[in-house]
């Protein structure tokens, strides 16, 4: 789907107090430099309009959150949403997931969320999927020893691919998964729906979810 360009979005985001510039200056010191505490740091990659991560931040004031997206036209909507809440434990960043290890140090991130990521359905684009082996390596390089990865999607082909890549990985282990999250009471407990999740579940699409943890470090 082609994103509608919003004039001035990039400039607005760059000037917002709720966003952090792409820089390596905070690498290894995000919690102290940006949030001024030693709380655990969680990130969402491809956060869209920010509903999911903003609600997480509201519900968990003892956790620091960073929401990331590549597109200014999407990220600006999350910034506007945050302007209504005044939360101290969340920041946004416009960047690409390929650059995560430039900005975060080893053992710095406790949890990574991937929600309704682009499925990149063509085989030749498989390496662009956020659960491909190259991205699993990037996540491993910044995750804590007891860290975890949570992934939700309604795309069954992408979910099958993700289960396969994690099962074949020597860095990650699959902890739990379901092809129908909303009918799994235990896994669905406390679930926060993203905009896409609400949309897809409303038309009858089952939501898939997996949780993976670090295998070795």
JSON list of C-alpha atoms in Angstrom, two decimals:
[
{"chain": "A", "resi": 1, "resn": "UNK", "atom": "CA", "xyz": [0.00, 0.00, 0.00]},
{"chain": "A", "resi": 2, "resn": "UNK", "atom": "CA", "xyz": [1.36, 3.37, -1.01]},
{"chain": "A", "resi": 3, "resn": "UNK", "atom": "CA", "xyz": [1.70, 5.77, 1.90]},
{"chain": "A", "resi": 4, "resn": "UNK", "atom": "CA", "xyz": [0.33, 9.27, 1.48]},
{"chain": "A", "resi": 5, "resn": "UNK", "atom": "CA", "xyz": [3.03, 11.86, 1.89]},
{"chain": "A", "resi": 6, "resn": "UNK", "atom": "CA", "xyz": [2.34, 14.46, 4.56]},
{"chain": "A", "resi": 7, "resn": "UNK", "atom": "CA", "xyz": [4.15, 17.74, 3.81]},
{"chain": "A", "resi": 8, "resn": "UNK", "atom": "CA", "xyz": [6.36, 18.84, 6.69]},
{"chain": "A", "resi": 9, "resn": "UNK", "atom": "CA", "xyz": [6.06, 15.53, 8.56]},
{"chain": "A", "resi": 10, "resn": "UNK", "atom": "CA", "xyz": [9.81, 14.86, 8.66]},
{"chain": "A", "resi": 11, "resn": "UNK", "atom": "CA", "xyz": [10.55, 18.34, 9.97]},
{"chain": "A", "resi": 12, "resn": "UNK", "atom": "CA", "xyz": [7.81, 18.14, 12.59]},
{"chain": "A", "resi": 13, "resn": "UNK", "atom": "CA", "xyz": [9.13, 14.80, 13.85]},
{"chain": "A", "resi": 14, "resn": "UNK", "atom": "CA", "xyz": [12.71, 16.06, 13.98]},
{"chain": "A", "resi": 15, "resn": "UNK", "atom": "CA", "xyz": [11.68, 19.00, 16.17]},
{"chain": "A", "resi": 16, "resn": "UNK", "atom": "CA", "xyz": [9.38, 17.05, 18.51]},
{"chain": "A", "resi": 17, "resn": "UNK", "atom": "CA", "xyz": [10.38, 16.54, 22.14]},
{"chain": "A", "resi": 18, "resn": "UNK", "atom": "CA", "xyz": [9.04, 13.00, 21.86]},
{"chain": "A", "resi": 19, "resn": "UNK", "atom": "CA", "xyz": [11.51, 11.86, 19.22]},
{"chain": "A", "resi": 20, "resn": "UNK", "atom": "CA", "xyz": [15.18, 10.97, 19.38]},
{"chain": "A", "resi": 21, "resn": "UNK", "atom": "CA", "xyz": [17.59, 11.61, 16.51]},
{"chain": "A", "resi": 22, "resn": "UNK", "atom": "CA", "xyz": [19.47, 8.80, 14.82]},
{"chain": "A", "resi": 23, "resn": "UNK", "atom": "CA", "xyz": [22.76, 8.84, 16.69]},
{"chain": "A", "resi": 24, "resn": "UNK", "atom": "CA", "xyz": [25.22, 6.43, 18.26]},
{"chain": "A", "resi": 25, "resn": "UNK", "atom": "CA", "xyz": [25.80, 8.81, 21.21]},
{"chain": "A", "resi": 26, "resn": "UNK", "atom": "CA", "xyz": [23.25, 6.95, 23.35]},
{"chain": "A", "resi": 27, "resn": "UNK", "atom": "CA", "xyz": [24.50, 3.47, 22.49]},
{"chain": "A", "resi": 28, "resn": "UNK", "atom": "CA", "xyz": [24.70, 1.47, 25.69]},
{"chain": "A", "resi": 29, "resn": "UNK", "atom": "CA", "xyz": [23.23, 4.33, 27.76]},
{"chain": "A", "resi": 30, "resn": "UNK", "atom": "CA", "xyz": [19.69, 4.88, 26.54]},
{"chain": "A", "resi": 31, "resn": "UNK", "atom": "CA", "xyz": [18.00, 4.48, 29.89]},
{"chain": "A", "resi": 32, "resn": "UNK", "atom": "CA", "xyz": [20.35, 6.91, 31.64]},
{"chain": "A", "resi": 33, "resn": "UNK", "atom": "CA", "xyz": [20.79, 9.45, 28.83]},
{"chain": "A", "resi": 34, "resn": "UNK", "atom": "CA", "xyz": [17.23, 9.62, 27.55]},
{"chain": "A", "resi": 35, "resn": "UNK", "atom": "CA", "xyz": [14.99, 8.38, 30.36]},
{"chain": "A", "resi": 36, "resn": "UNK", "atom": "CA", "xyz": [17.26, 9.19, 33.33]},
{"chain": "A", "resi": 37, "resn": "UNK", "atom": "CA", "xyz": [16.64, 5.89, 35.13]},
{"chain": "A", "resi": 38, "resn": "UNK", "atom": "CA", "xyz": [17.80, 2.29, 34.97]},
{"chain": "A", "resi": 39, "resn": "UNK", "atom": "CA", "xyz": [14.48, 0.71, 33.94]},
{"chain": "A", "resi": 40, "resn": "UNK", "atom": "CA", "xyz": [14.47, -2.01, 31.28]},
{"chain": "A", "resi": 41, "resn": "UNK", "atom": "CA", "xyz": [14.24, -0.90, 27.66]},
{"chain": "A", "resi": 42, "resn": "UNK", "atom": "CA", "xyz": [11.69, -2.35, 25.20]},
{"chain": "A", "resi": 43, "resn": "UNK", "atom": "CA", "xyz": [11.37, -1.46, 21.52]},
{"chain": "A", "resi": 44, "resn": "UNK", "atom": "CA", "xyz": [8.72, -1.86, 18.84]},
{"chain": "A", "resi": 45, "resn": "UNK", "atom": "CA", "xyz": [9.95, -2.06, 15.26]},
{"chain": "A", "resi": 46, "resn": "UNK", "atom": "CA", "xyz": [7.43, -0.83, 12.72]},
{"chain": "A", "resi": 47, "resn": "UNK", "atom": "CA", "xyz": [5.14, 0.85, 15.24]},
{"chain": "A", "resi": 48, "resn": "UNK", "atom": "CA", "xyz": [2.71, 2.41, 12.77]},
{"chain": "A", "resi": 49, "resn": "UNK", "atom": "CA", "xyz": [0.45, 5.00, 14.39]},
{"chain": "A", "resi": 50, "resn": "UNK", "atom": "CA", "xyz": [1.71, 4.12, 17.86]},
{"chain": "A", "resi": 51, "resn": "UNK", "atom": "CA", "xyz": [-1.45, 2.77, 19.53]},
{"chain": "A", "resi": 52, "resn": "UNK", "atom": "CA", "xyz": [0.20, -0.43, 20.78]},
{"chain": "A", "resi": 53, "resn": "UNK", "atom": "CA", "xyz": [3.39, 1.01, 22.26]},
{"chain": "A", "resi": 54, "resn": "UNK", "atom": "CA", "xyz": [1.68, 4.08, 23.71]},
{"chain": "A", "resi": 55, "resn": "UNK", "atom": "CA", "xyz": [-0.77, 1.87, 25.61]},
{"chain": "A", "resi": 56, "resn": "UNK", "atom": "CA", "xyz": [2.13, -0.30, 26.79]},
{"chain": "A", "resi": 57, "resn": "UNK", "atom": "CA", "xyz": [3.89, 2.79, 28.13]},
{"chain": "A", "resi": 58, "resn": "UNK", "atom": "CA", "xyz": [0.73, 3.92, 29.91]},
{"chain": "A", "resi": 59, "resn": "UNK", "atom": "CA", "xyz": [0.28, 0.52, 31.53]},
{"chain": "A", "resi": 60, "resn": "UNK", "atom": "CA", "xyz": [3.93, -0.02, 32.48]},
{"chain": "A", "resi": 61, "resn": "UNK", "atom": "CA", "xyz": [5.54, 3.16, 33.87]},
{"chain": "A", "resi": 62, "resn": "UNK", "atom": "CA", "xyz": [8.52, 1.14, 35.15]},
{"chain": "A", "resi": 63, "resn": "UNK", "atom": "CA", "xyz": [9.58, 0.19, 31.61]},
{"chain": "A", "resi": 64, "resn": "UNK", "atom": "CA", "xyz": [11.16, 2.50, 29.00]},
{"chain": "A", "resi": 65, "resn": "UNK", "atom": "CA", "xyz": [9.86, 2.22, 25.43]},
{"chain": "A", "resi": 66, "resn": "UNK", "atom": "CA", "xyz": [11.15, 3.26, 22.04]},
{"chain": "A", "resi": 67, "resn": "UNK", "atom": "CA", "xyz": [8.87, 3.04, 19.02]},
{"chain": "A", "resi": 68, "resn": "UNK", "atom": "CA", "xyz": [10.45, 2.95, 15.57]},
{"chain": "A", "resi": 69, "resn": "UNK", "atom": "CA", "xyz": [9.21, 3.41, 12.05]},
{"chain": "A", "resi": 70, "resn": "UNK", "atom": "CA", "xyz": [10.81, 4.33, 8.76]},
{"chain": "A", "resi": 71, "resn": "UNK", "atom": "CA", "xyz": [7.99, 6.52, 7.49]},
{"chain": "A", "resi": 72, "resn": "UNK", "atom": "CA", "xyz": [7.48, 10.10, 8.63]},
{"chain": "A", "resi": 73, "resn": "UNK", "atom": "CA", "xyz": [3.89, 10.13, 7.34]},
{"chain": "A", "resi": 74, "resn": "UNK", "atom": "CA", "xyz": [3.07, 7.30, 9.79]},
{"chain": "A", "resi": 75, "resn": "UNK", "atom": "CA", "xyz": [5.29, 8.36, 12.67]},
{"chain": "A", "resi": 76, "resn": "UNK", "atom": "CA", "xyz": [3.81, 11.86, 12.85]},
{"chain": "A", "resi": 77, "resn": "UNK", "atom": "CA", "xyz": [0.45, 10.33, 13.82]},
{"chain": "A", "resi": 78, "resn": "UNK", "atom": "CA", "xyz": [2.10, 8.54, 16.74]},
{"chain": "A", "resi": 79, "resn": "UNK", "atom": "CA", "xyz": [3.75, 11.81, 17.80]},
{"chain": "A", "resi": 80, "resn": "UNK", "atom": "CA", "xyz": [0.37, 13.57, 17.77]},
{"chain": "A", "resi": 81, "resn": "UNK", "atom": "CA", "xyz": [-1.08, 10.73, 19.85]},
{"chain": "A", "resi": 82, "resn": "UNK", "atom": "CA", "xyz": [1.68, 11.06, 22.44]},
{"chain": "A", "resi": 83, "resn": "UNK", "atom": "CA", "xyz": [1.18, 14.81, 22.64]},
{"chain": "A", "resi": 84, "resn": "UNK", "atom": "CA", "xyz": [-2.21, 14.05, 24.20]},
{"chain": "A", "resi": 85, "resn": "UNK", "atom": "CA", "xyz": [-0.81, 11.83, 26.97]},
{"chain": "A", "resi": 86, "resn": "UNK", "atom": "CA", "xyz": [2.47, 13.35, 28.28]},
{"chain": "A", "resi": 87, "resn": "UNK", "atom": "CA", "xyz": [4.30, 10.12, 29.10]},
{"chain": "A", "resi": 88, "resn": "UNK", "atom": "CA", "xyz": [7.88, 10.18, 30.36]},
{"chain": "A", "resi": 89, "resn": "UNK", "atom": "CA", "xyz": [8.75, 6.57, 29.51]},
{"chain": "A", "resi": 90, "resn": "UNK", "atom": "CA", "xyz": [8.39, 6.56, 25.73]},
{"chain": "A", "resi": 91, "resn": "UNK", "atom": "CA", "xyz": [10.25, 8.06, 22.78]},
{"chain": "A", "resi": 92, "resn": "UNK", "atom": "CA", "xyz": [9.99, 7.63, 19.03]},
{"chain": "A", "resi": 93, "resn": "UNK", "atom": "CA", "xyz": [12.70, 7.24, 16.45]},
{"chain": "A", "resi": 94, "resn": "UNK", "atom": "CA", "xyz": [12.63, 7.36, 12.66]},
{"chain": "A", "resi": 95, "resn": "UNK", "atom": "CA", "xyz": [15.04, 4.68, 11.49]},
{"chain": "A", "resi": 96, "resn": "UNK", "atom": "CA", "xyz": [15.48, 1.36, 9.73]},
{"chain": "A", "resi": 97, "resn": "UNK", "atom": "CA", "xyz": [15.76, -1.92, 11.65]},
{"chain": "A", "resi": 98, "resn": "UNK", "atom": "CA", "xyz": [18.94, -2.77, 9.74]},
{"chain": "A", "resi": 99, "resn": "UNK", "atom": "CA", "xyz": [20.70, -0.06, 11.76]},
{"chain": "A", "resi": 100, "resn": "UNK", "atom": "CA", "xyz": [19.71, -1.18, 15.25]},
{"chain": "A", "resi": 101, "resn": "UNK", "atom": "CA", "xyz": [23.21, -2.32, 16.22]},
{"chain": "A", "resi": 102, "resn": "UNK", "atom": "CA", "xyz": [24.50, 1.17, 15.39]},
{"chain": "A", "resi": 103, "resn": "UNK", "atom": "CA", "xyz": [22.30, 2.72, 18.06]},
{"chain": "A", "resi": 104, "resn": "UNK", "atom": "CA", "xyz": [21.97, 0.06, 20.76]},
{"chain": "A", "resi": 105, "resn": "UNK", "atom": "CA", "xyz": [24.66, -1.77, 22.68]},
{"chain": "A", "resi": 106, "resn": "UNK", "atom": "CA", "xyz": [25.00, -5.44, 23.49]},
{"chain": "A", "resi": 107, "resn": "UNK", "atom": "CA", "xyz": [22.55, -6.56, 26.20]},
{"chain": "A", "resi": 108, "resn": "UNK", "atom": "CA", "xyz": [20.71, -3.22, 26.11]},
{"chain": "A", "resi": 109, "resn": "UNK", "atom": "CA", "xyz": [17.21, -4.23, 24.94]},
{"chain": "A", "resi": 110, "resn": "UNK", "atom": "CA", "xyz": [15.06, -6.50, 27.10]},
{"chain": "A", "resi": 111, "resn": "UNK", "atom": "CA", "xyz": [12.17, -7.05, 24.71]},
{"chain": "A", "resi": 112, "resn": "UNK", "atom": "CA", "xyz": [11.47, -6.54, 21.01]},
{"chain": "A", "resi": 113, "resn": "UNK", "atom": "CA", "xyz": [7.98, -6.28, 19.55]},
{"chain": "A", "resi": 114, "resn": "UNK", "atom": "CA", "xyz": [7.17, -6.91, 15.89]},
{"chain": "A", "resi": 115, "resn": "UNK", "atom": "CA", "xyz": [3.54, -6.31, 14.96]},
{"chain": "A", "resi": 116, "resn": "UNK", "atom": "CA", "xyz": [2.01, -6.90, 11.53]},
{"chain": "A", "resi": 117, "resn": "UNK", "atom": "CA", "xyz": [5.29, -6.44, 9.71]},
{"chain": "A", "resi": 118, "resn": "UNK", "atom": "CA", "xyz": [5.44, -6.19, 5.92]},
{"chain": "A", "resi": 119, "resn": "UNK", "atom": "CA", "xyz": [5.21, -9.82, 4.68]},
{"chain": "A", "resi": 120, "resn": "UNK", "atom": "CA", "xyz": [7.42, -9.29, 1.62]},
{"chain": "A", "resi": 121, "resn": "UNK", "atom": "CA", "xyz": [5.67, -12.25, -0.06]},
{"chain": "A", "resi": 122, "resn": "UNK", "atom": "CA", "xyz": [8.07, -12.79, -2.97]},
{"chain": "A", "resi": 123, "resn": "UNK", "atom": "CA", "xyz": [10.86, -15.29, -2.28]},
{"chain": "A", "resi": 124, "resn": "UNK", "atom": "CA", "xyz": [13.51, -12.93, -3.62]},
{"chain": "A", "resi": 125, "resn": "UNK", "atom": "CA", "xyz": [12.55, -10.44, -0.92]},
{"chain": "A", "resi": 126, "resn": "UNK", "atom": "CA", "xyz": [12.68, -12.93, 1.97]},
{"chain": "A", "resi": 127, "resn": "UNK", "atom": "CA", "xyz": [15.75, -11.30, 3.51]},
{"chain": "A", "resi": 128, "resn": "UNK", "atom": "CA", "xyz": [13.72, -8.11, 4.02]},
{"chain": "A", "resi": 129, "resn": "UNK", "atom": "CA", "xyz": [11.26, -9.86, 6.34]},
{"chain": "A", "resi": 130, "resn": "UNK", "atom": "CA", "xyz": [11.77, -8.74, 9.93]},
{"chain": "A", "resi": 131, "resn": "UNK", "atom": "CA", "xyz": [11.96, -12.36, 11.08]},
{"chain": "A", "resi": 132, "resn": "UNK", "atom": "CA", "xyz": [14.59, -13.39, 8.51]},
{"chain": "A", "resi": 133, "resn": "UNK", "atom": "CA", "xyz": [17.93, -14.79, 9.73]},
{"chain": "A", "resi": 134, "resn": "UNK", "atom": "CA", "xyz": [19.77, -11.50, 9.18]},
{"chain": "A", "resi": 135, "resn": "UNK", "atom": "CA", "xyz": [17.31, -9.61, 11.38]},
{"chain": "A", "resi": 136, "resn": "UNK", "atom": "CA", "xyz": [17.34, -12.34, 14.02]},
{"chain": "A", "resi": 137, "resn": "UNK", "atom": "CA", "xyz": [21.10, -11.82, 14.18]},
{"chain": "A", "resi": 138, "resn": "UNK", "atom": "CA", "xyz": [20.66, -8.05, 14.60]},
{"chain": "A", "resi": 139, "resn": "UNK", "atom": "CA", "xyz": [18.17, -8.54, 17.43]},
{"chain": "A", "resi": 140, "resn": "UNK", "atom": "CA", "xyz": [20.46, -11.05, 19.09]},
{"chain": "A", "resi": 141, "resn": "UNK", "atom": "CA", "xyz": [23.29, -8.51, 19.08]},
{"chain": "A", "resi": 142, "resn": "UNK", "atom": "CA", "xyz": [21.32, -6.03, 21.22]},
{"chain": "A", "resi": 143, "resn": "UNK", "atom": "CA", "xyz": [19.09, -8.28, 23.35]},
{"chain": "A", "resi": 144, "resn": "UNK", "atom": "CA", "xyz": [19.70, -9.09, 27.01]},
{"chain": "A", "resi": 145, "resn": "UNK", "atom": "CA", "xyz": [20.49, -12.64, 28.10]},
{"chain": "A", "resi": 146, "resn": "UNK", "atom": "CA", "xyz": [16.94, -13.10, 29.37]},
{"chain": "A", "resi": 147, "resn": "UNK", "atom": "CA", "xyz": [15.36, -11.02, 26.60]},
{"chain": "A", "resi": 148, "resn": "UNK", "atom": "CA", "xyz": [12.49, -11.99, 24.35]},
{"chain": "A", "resi": 149, "resn": "UNK", "atom": "CA", "xyz": [10.95, -11.34, 20.95]},
{"chain": "A", "resi": 150, "resn": "UNK", "atom": "CA", "xyz": [7.18, -11.13, 20.42]},
{"chain": "A", "resi": 151, "resn": "UNK", "atom": "CA", "xyz": [5.65, -11.22, 16.95]},
{"chain": "A", "resi": 152, "resn": "UNK", "atom": "CA", "xyz": [2.02, -10.85, 15.83]},
{"chain": "A", "resi": 153, "resn": "UNK", "atom": "CA", "xyz": [0.56, -11.07, 12.33]},
{"chain": "A", "resi": 154, "resn": "UNK", "atom": "CA", "xyz": [-2.52, -12.23, 10.44]},
{"chain": "A", "resi": 155, "resn": "UNK", "atom": "CA", "xyz": [-0.38, -13.38, 7.51]},
{"chain": "A", "resi": 156, "resn": "UNK", "atom": "CA", "xyz": [-0.13, -17.16, 7.76]},
{"chain": "A", "resi": 157, "resn": "UNK", "atom": "CA", "xyz": [2.65, -17.51, 5.20]},
{"chain": "A", "resi": 158, "resn": "UNK", "atom": "CA", "xyz": [4.81, -14.99, 7.04]},
{"chain": "A", "resi": 159, "resn": "UNK", "atom": "CA", "xyz": [4.03, -16.66, 10.35]},
{"chain": "A", "resi": 160, "resn": "UNK", "atom": "CA", "xyz": [4.99, -20.10, 9.01]},
{"chain": "A", "resi": 161, "resn": "UNK", "atom": "CA", "xyz": [8.22, -18.61, 7.67]},
{"chain": "A", "resi": 162, "resn": "UNK", "atom": "CA", "xyz": [8.93, -17.00, 11.06]},
{"chain": "A", "resi": 163, "resn": "UNK", "atom": "CA", "xyz": [8.38, -20.24, 12.95]},
{"chain": "A", "resi": 164, "resn": "UNK", "atom": "CA", "xyz": [10.77, -21.95, 10.56]},
{"chain": "A", "resi": 165, "resn": "UNK", "atom": "CA", "xyz": [13.54, -19.36, 10.81]},
{"chain": "A", "resi": 166, "resn": "UNK", "atom": "CA", "xyz": [13.39, -19.31, 14.61]},
{"chain": "A", "resi": 167, "resn": "UNK", "atom": "CA", "xyz": [13.33, -23.10, 14.87]},
{"chain": "A", "resi": 168, "resn": "UNK", "atom": "CA", "xyz": [16.36, -23.29, 12.60]},
{"chain": "A", "resi": 169, "resn": "UNK", "atom": "CA", "xyz": [18.23, -20.51, 14.41]},
{"chain": "A", "resi": 170, "resn": "UNK", "atom": "CA", "xyz": [21.13, -21.26, 16.74]},
{"chain": "A", "resi": 171, "resn": "UNK", "atom": "CA", "xyz": [20.52, -17.90, 18.48]},
{"chain": "A", "resi": 172, "resn": "UNK", "atom": "CA", "xyz": [16.83, -18.07, 19.35]},
{"chain": "A", "resi": 173, "resn": "UNK", "atom": "CA", "xyz": [14.42, -20.66, 20.69]},
{"chain": "A", "resi": 174, "resn": "UNK", "atom": "CA", "xyz": [10.67, -20.75, 20.17]},
{"chain": "A", "resi": 175, "resn": "UNK", "atom": "CA", "xyz": [8.85, -20.56, 23.51]},
{"chain": "A", "resi": 176, "resn": "UNK", "atom": "CA", "xyz": [5.18, -20.37, 22.58]},
{"chain": "A", "resi": 177, "resn": "UNK", "atom": "CA", "xyz": [3.00, -19.78, 19.55]},
{"chain": "A", "resi": 178, "resn": "UNK", "atom": "CA", "xyz": [-0.61, -19.79, 18.44]},
{"chain": "A", "resi": 179, "resn": "UNK", "atom": "CA", "xyz": [-2.45, -19.40, 15.16]},
{"chain": "A", "resi": 180, "resn": "UNK", "atom": "CA", "xyz": [-5.51, -17.96, 16.90]},
{"chain": "A", "resi": 181, "resn": "UNK", "atom": "CA", "xyz": [-4.45, -15.56, 19.64]},
{"chain": "A", "resi": 182, "resn": "UNK", "atom": "CA", "xyz": [-7.87, -14.19, 20.49]},
{"chain": "A", "resi": 183, "resn": "UNK", "atom": "CA", "xyz": [-9.14, -17.70, 21.28]},
{"chain": "A", "resi": 184, "resn": "UNK", "atom": "CA", "xyz": [-6.15, -18.59, 23.48]},
{"chain": "A", "resi": 185, "resn": "UNK", "atom": "CA", "xyz": [-7.14, -17.11, 26.88]},
{"chain": "A", "resi": 186, "resn": "UNK", "atom": "CA", "xyz": [-3.71, -17.43, 28.48]},
{"chain": "A", "resi": 187, "resn": "UNK", "atom": "CA", "xyz": [-1.69, -15.91, 25.65]},
{"chain": "A", "resi": 188, "resn": "UNK", "atom": "CA", "xyz": [-4.36, -13.31, 24.97]},
{"chain": "A", "resi": 189, "resn": "UNK", "atom": "CA", "xyz": [-4.47, -12.10, 28.59]},
{"chain": "A", "resi": 190, "resn": "UNK", "atom": "CA", "xyz": [-3.45, -8.44, 28.68]},
{"chain": "A", "resi": 191, "resn": "UNK", "atom": "CA", "xyz": [-3.13, -8.31, 24.89]},
{"chain": "A", "resi": 192, "resn": "UNK", "atom": "CA", "xyz": [-3.07, -4.81, 23.41]},
{"chain": "A", "resi": 193, "resn": "UNK", "atom": "CA", "xyz": [-4.42, -4.70, 19.89]},
{"chain": "A", "resi": 194, "resn": "UNK", "atom": "CA", "xyz": [-2.70, -2.65, 17.22]},
{"chain": "A", "resi": 195, "resn": "UNK", "atom": "CA", "xyz": [-4.71, -0.73, 14.63]},
{"chain": "A", "resi": 196, "resn": "UNK", "atom": "CA", "xyz": [-4.12, -3.52, 12.10]},
{"chain": "A", "resi": 197, "resn": "UNK", "atom": "CA", "xyz": [-5.03, -6.20, 14.62]},
{"chain": "A", "resi": 198, "resn": "UNK", "atom": "CA", "xyz": [-8.39, -4.57, 15.35]},
{"chain": "A", "resi": 199, "resn": "UNK", "atom": "CA", "xyz": [-9.06, -4.16, 11.64]},
{"chain": "A", "resi": 200, "resn": "UNK", "atom": "CA", "xyz": [-8.12, -7.69, 10.62]},
{"chain": "A", "resi": 201, "resn": "UNK", "atom": "CA", "xyz": [-9.81, -9.45, 13.54]},
{"chain": "A", "resi": 202, "resn": "UNK", "atom": "CA", "xyz": [-13.01, -7.48, 12.86]},
{"chain": "A", "resi": 203, "resn": "UNK", "atom": "CA", "xyz": [-13.27, -9.10, 9.42]},
{"chain": "A", "resi": 204, "resn": "UNK", "atom": "CA", "xyz": [-12.61, -12.55, 10.82]},
{"chain": "A", "resi": 205, "resn": "UNK", "atom": "CA", "xyz": [-8.88, -12.99, 10.27]},
{"chain": "A", "resi": 206, "resn": "UNK", "atom": "CA", "xyz": [-7.29, -15.06, 13.06]},
{"chain": "A", "resi": 207, "resn": "UNK", "atom": "CA", "xyz": [-4.28, -13.41, 14.68]},
{"chain": "A", "resi": 208, "resn": "UNK", "atom": "CA", "xyz": [-1.06, -15.40, 15.00]},
{"chain": "A", "resi": 209, "resn": "UNK", "atom": "CA", "xyz": [1.50, -14.80, 17.74]},
{"chain": "A", "resi": 210, "resn": "UNK", "atom": "CA", "xyz": [4.86, -16.25, 18.73]},
{"chain": "A", "resi": 211, "resn": "UNK", "atom": "CA", "xyz": [7.25, -15.60, 21.60]},
{"chain": "A", "resi": 212, "resn": "UNK", "atom": "CA", "xyz": [10.95, -16.42, 21.28]},
{"chain": "A", "resi": 213, "resn": "UNK", "atom": "CA", "xyz": [13.83, -16.09, 23.71]},
{"chain": "A", "resi": 214, "resn": "UNK", "atom": "CA", "xyz": [17.60, -16.04, 23.46]},
{"chain": "A", "resi": 215, "resn": "UNK", "atom": "CA", "xyz": [19.04, -19.53, 23.07]},
{"chain": "A", "resi": 216, "resn": "UNK", "atom": "CA", "xyz": [22.68, -18.72, 23.80]},
{"chain": "A", "resi": 217, "resn": "UNK", "atom": "CA", "xyz": [24.65, -15.56, 24.43]}
]
